[in-house]
CSV table of C-alpha atoms and ligand atoms in Angstrom, one decimal:
chain,number,residue,atom,x,y,z
A,1,MET,CA,0.0,0.0,0.0
A,2,LYS,CA,1.5,3.3,-1.2
A,3,ARG,CA,0.9,6.0,1.5
A,4,VAL,CA,0.8,9.7,0.7
A,5,ILE,CA,0.8,12.7,3.1
A,6,THR,CA,0.1,16.4,2.7
A,7,TYR,CA,-0.2,19.4,5.0
A,8,GLY,CA,-2.4,22.5,5.2
A,9,THR,CA,-4.9,24.7,6.8
A,10,TYR,CA,-7.7,23.9,4.4
A,11,ASP,CA,-10.0,26.8,5.5
A,12,LEU,CA,-13.1,27.8,3.5
A,13,LEU,CA,-12.6,24.5,1.5
A,14,HIS,CA,-12.6,25.2,-2.2
A,15,TYR,CA,-12.0,23.4,-5.5
A,16,GLY,CA,-8.3,24.3,-5.4
A,17,HIS,CA,-8.0,22.3,-2.2
A,18,ILE,CA,-10.0,19.4,-3.7
A,19,GLU,CA,-7.9,19.3,-6.8
A,20,LEU,CA,-4.7,19.0,-4.7
A,21,LEU,CA,-6.2,16.2,-2.6
A,22,ARG,CA,-7.5,14.4,-5.6
A,23,ARG,CA,-4.1,14.4,-7.3
A,24,ALA,CA,-2.3,13.5,-4.1
A,25,ARG,CA,-4.6,10.5,-3.5
A,26,GLU,CA,-4.0,9.4,-7.1
A,27,MET,CA,-0.3,9.0,-6.3
A,28,GLY,CA,-1.0,6.2,-3.9
A,29,ASP,CA,-3.6,4.1,-2.2
A,30,TYR,CA,-4.0,6.0,1.1
A,31,LEU,CA,-3.9,9.7,1.8
A,32,ILE,CA,-3.2,11.3,5.1
A,33,VAL,CA,-3.9,15.1,5.6
A,34,ALA,CA,-2.0,16.7,8.4
A,35,LEU,CA,-4.4,19.6,9.2
A,36,SER,CA,-3.0,22.8,10.9
A,37,THR,CA,-4.4,23.2,14.4
A,38,ASP,CA,-5.9,26.6,15.4
A,39,GLU,CA,-2.8,27.2,17.5
A,40,PHE,CA,-0.4,26.4,14.6
A,41,ASN,CA,-2.4,28.7,12.4
A,42,ARG,CA,-1.6,31.5,14.7
A,43,ILE,CA,2.1,30.5,14.4
A,44,LYS,CA,1.6,30.6,10.6
A,45,ASN,CA,0.0,34.0,11.0
A,46,LYS,CA,-3.2,32.5,9.4
A,47,LYS,CA,-6.6,33.1,11.0
A,48,SER,CA,-9.1,30.4,9.8
A,49,TYR,CA,-12.8,31.1,9.6
A,50,TYR,CA,-13.6,27.5,10.6
A,51,ASN,CA,-12.0,25.9,13.7
A,52,PHE,CA,-9.9,22.8,13.6
A,53,GLU,CA,-12.8,20.4,14.4
A,54,GLN,CA,-14.9,21.9,11.6
A,55,ARG,CA,-12.1,21.8,9.1
A,56,LYS,CA,-11.3,18.3,10.1
A,57,MET,CA,-14.8,17.1,9.7
A,58,MET,CA,-15.1,18.6,6.2
A,59,LEU,CA,-11.8,17.0,5.1
A,60,GLU,CA,-12.9,13.6,6.5
A,61,SER,CA,-16.0,13.8,4.3
A,62,ILE,CA,-13.9,14.0,1.1
A,63,ARG,CA,-13.6,10.6,-0.6
A,64,PHE,CA,-9.9,11.2,-1.5
A,65,VAL,CA,-9.0,11.6,2.2
A,66,ASP,CA,-8.4,8.5,4.3
A,67,LEU,CA,-7.1,10.0,7.6
A,68,VAL,CA,-6.8,13.5,9.1
A,69,ILE,CA,-4.2,14.1,11.8
A,70,PRO,CA,-3.3,17.4,13.5
A,71,GLU,CA,-0.4,19.5,12.3
A,72,SER,CA,0.8,21.4,15.4
A,73,GLY,CA,4.2,22.5,14.4
A,74,TRP,CA,6.7,23.0,11.6
A,75,ASP,CA,9.0,20.2,12.8
A,76,GLN,CA,6.7,17.2,12.8
A,77,LYS,CA,7.0,16.2,9.2
A,78,LYS,CA,10.0,13.8,9.6
A,79,ILE,CA,8.3,12.1,12.5
A,80,ASP,CA,5.1,11.8,10.6
A,81,VAL,CA,6.8,10.3,7.5
A,82,GLU,CA,8.4,7.7,9.8
A,83,ARG,CA,5.4,7.0,12.0
A,84,TYR,CA,2.9,6.7,9.1
A,85,GLU,CA,5.4,4.9,6.8
A,86,ILE,CA,4.9,7.5,4.1
A,87,ASP,CA,6.0,6.8,0.6
A,88,THR,CA,5.2,10.2,-0.9
A,89,PHE,CA,5.0,13.7,0.5
A,90,VAL,CA,2.9,16.1,-1.6
A,91,MET,CA,2.5,19.9,-1.4
A,92,GLY,CA,1.4,22.7,-3.7
A,93,HIS,CA,4.2,24.3,-5.7
A,94,ASP,CA,4.0,27.5,-3.6
A,95,TRP,CA,6.1,25.4,-1.2
A,96,GLU,CA,8.6,24.3,-3.9
A,97,GLY,CA,11.9,23.2,-2.3
A,98,GLU,CA,10.8,24.0,1.2
A,99,PHE,CA,10.5,20.3,2.2
A,100,ASP,CA,13.3,18.8,0.2
A,101,PHE,CA,14.9,17.7,3.5
A,102,LEU,CA,12.4,14.9,3.5
A,103,LYS,CA,13.9,13.4,0.2
A,104,ASP,CA,16.1,11.0,2.2
A,105,LYS,CA,12.9,9.5,3.7
A,106,CYS,CA,10.3,9.6,1.0
A,107,GLU,CA,9.4,10.9,-2.5
A,108,VAL,CA,8.7,14.7,-2.4
A,109,ILE,CA,6.4,16.1,-5.0
A,110,TYR,CA,5.2,19.7,-5.5
A,111,LEU,CA,2.0,20.0,-7.5
A,112,ASN,CA,0.9,23.0,-9.5
A,113,ARG,CA,-1.6,25.1,-7.6
A,114,THR,CA,-5.1,25.6,-9.1
A,115,GLU,CA,-5.1,29.1,-10.5
A,116,GLY,CA,-7.8,31.7,-9.8
A,117,ILE,CA,-8.9,30.5,-6.4
A,118,SER,CA,-7.6,30.9,-2.8
A,119,THR,CA,-9.1,31.4,0.6
A,120,THR,CA,-7.7,34.9,0.7
A,121,LYS,CA,-9.4,35.7,-2.7
A,122,ILE,CA,-12.7,34.4,-1.3
A,123,LYS,CA,-12.4,36.6,1.8
A,124,LYS,CA,-11.4,39.7,-0.2
A,125,GLU,CA,-14.3,39.2,-2.7
A,126,LEU,CA,-16.8,38.7,0.1
A,127,TYR,CA,-15.5,41.2,2.7
A,128,GLY,CA,-13.6,43.7,0.7
A,129,ASP,CA,-9.9,44.5,0.5
A,130,ASN,CA,-9.4,45.0,4.3
A,131,ALA,CA,-9.9,41.2,4.7
A,132,LYS,CA,-6.8,39.2,5.3
B,201,LIG,N1,-3.7,24.8,-2.9
B,201,LIG,C1,-3.7,24.6,-4.3
B,201,LIG,N2,-4.4,25.5,-5.1
B,201,LIG,C2,-5.0,26.6,-4.6
B,201,LIG,C3,-4.9,26.8,-3.2
B,201,LIG,C4,-4.2,25.9,-2.4
B,201,LIG,O1,-3.2,23.6,-4.8
B,201,LIG,N3,-5.6,27.4,-5.4
B,201,LIG,C5,-2.9,23.8,-2.1
B,201,LIG,C6,-1.7,24.5,-1.4
B,201,LIG,O2,-0.6,24.5,-2.3
B,201,LIG,C7,-1.5,23.5,-0.3
B,201,LIG,C8,-2.9,23.0,0.0
B,201,LIG,O3,-3.8,23.4,-1.1
B,201,LIG,O4,-0.7,22.4,-0.7
B,201,LIG,C9,-3.5,23.6,1.3
B,201,LIG,O5,-3.4,25.0,1.2
B,201,LIG,P1,-3.4,25.9,2.5
B,201,LIG,O6,-4.5,25.4,3.4
B,201,LIG,O7,-3.2,27.3,2.1
B,201,LIG,O8,-2.0,25.3,3.1
B,201,LIG,P2,-0.8,26.2,3.8
B,201,LIG,O9,-1.4,27.2,4.7
B,201,LIG,O10,0.1,26.6,2.7
B,201,LIG,O11,-0.2,25.1,4.8
B,201,LIG,O12,3.3,22.7,6.8
B,201,LIG,C10,2.8,23.2,5.6
B,201,LIG,C11,1.6,24.1,5.9
B,201,LIG,O13,0.7,23.7,6.8
B,201,LIG,C12,1.0,24.4,4.5
């Protein structure tokens, strides 16, 4: 069984997120999403509209996702890759190169982001330019 992992906040779930998850799942047989906790979002300077439990429940309802675990810090990836026996680590290409340190443990793949959609774009178009 080929096991894939990816990380993110996944707030205001949109088709760009789903496209990432679909492609990540297609790379193996089992997809784990490490979902940023509300506390880690603060460290990432991201304020999510939905809290961790709400974002977790939505991800768990997606057929491409097999398991959702918490992402509580920047330095858990190596431990996760070992603990969950990961074959492939996947992130959007906005992170290109940032996680190459994992290459001695698993395949590292950066996928093109889906153009024209982002959580920030949704907020700005709904709430105006002072949204962040
Ligand atoms: N994404 C995408 N296309 C978009 C928007 C997002 O492919 N239009 C991808 C991102 O590249 C990322 C995933 O969807 O791989 C989740 O996006 P975010 O929730 O914004 O993730 P981020 O805050 O970048 O968290 O430790 C890594 C961090 O937790 C990554």
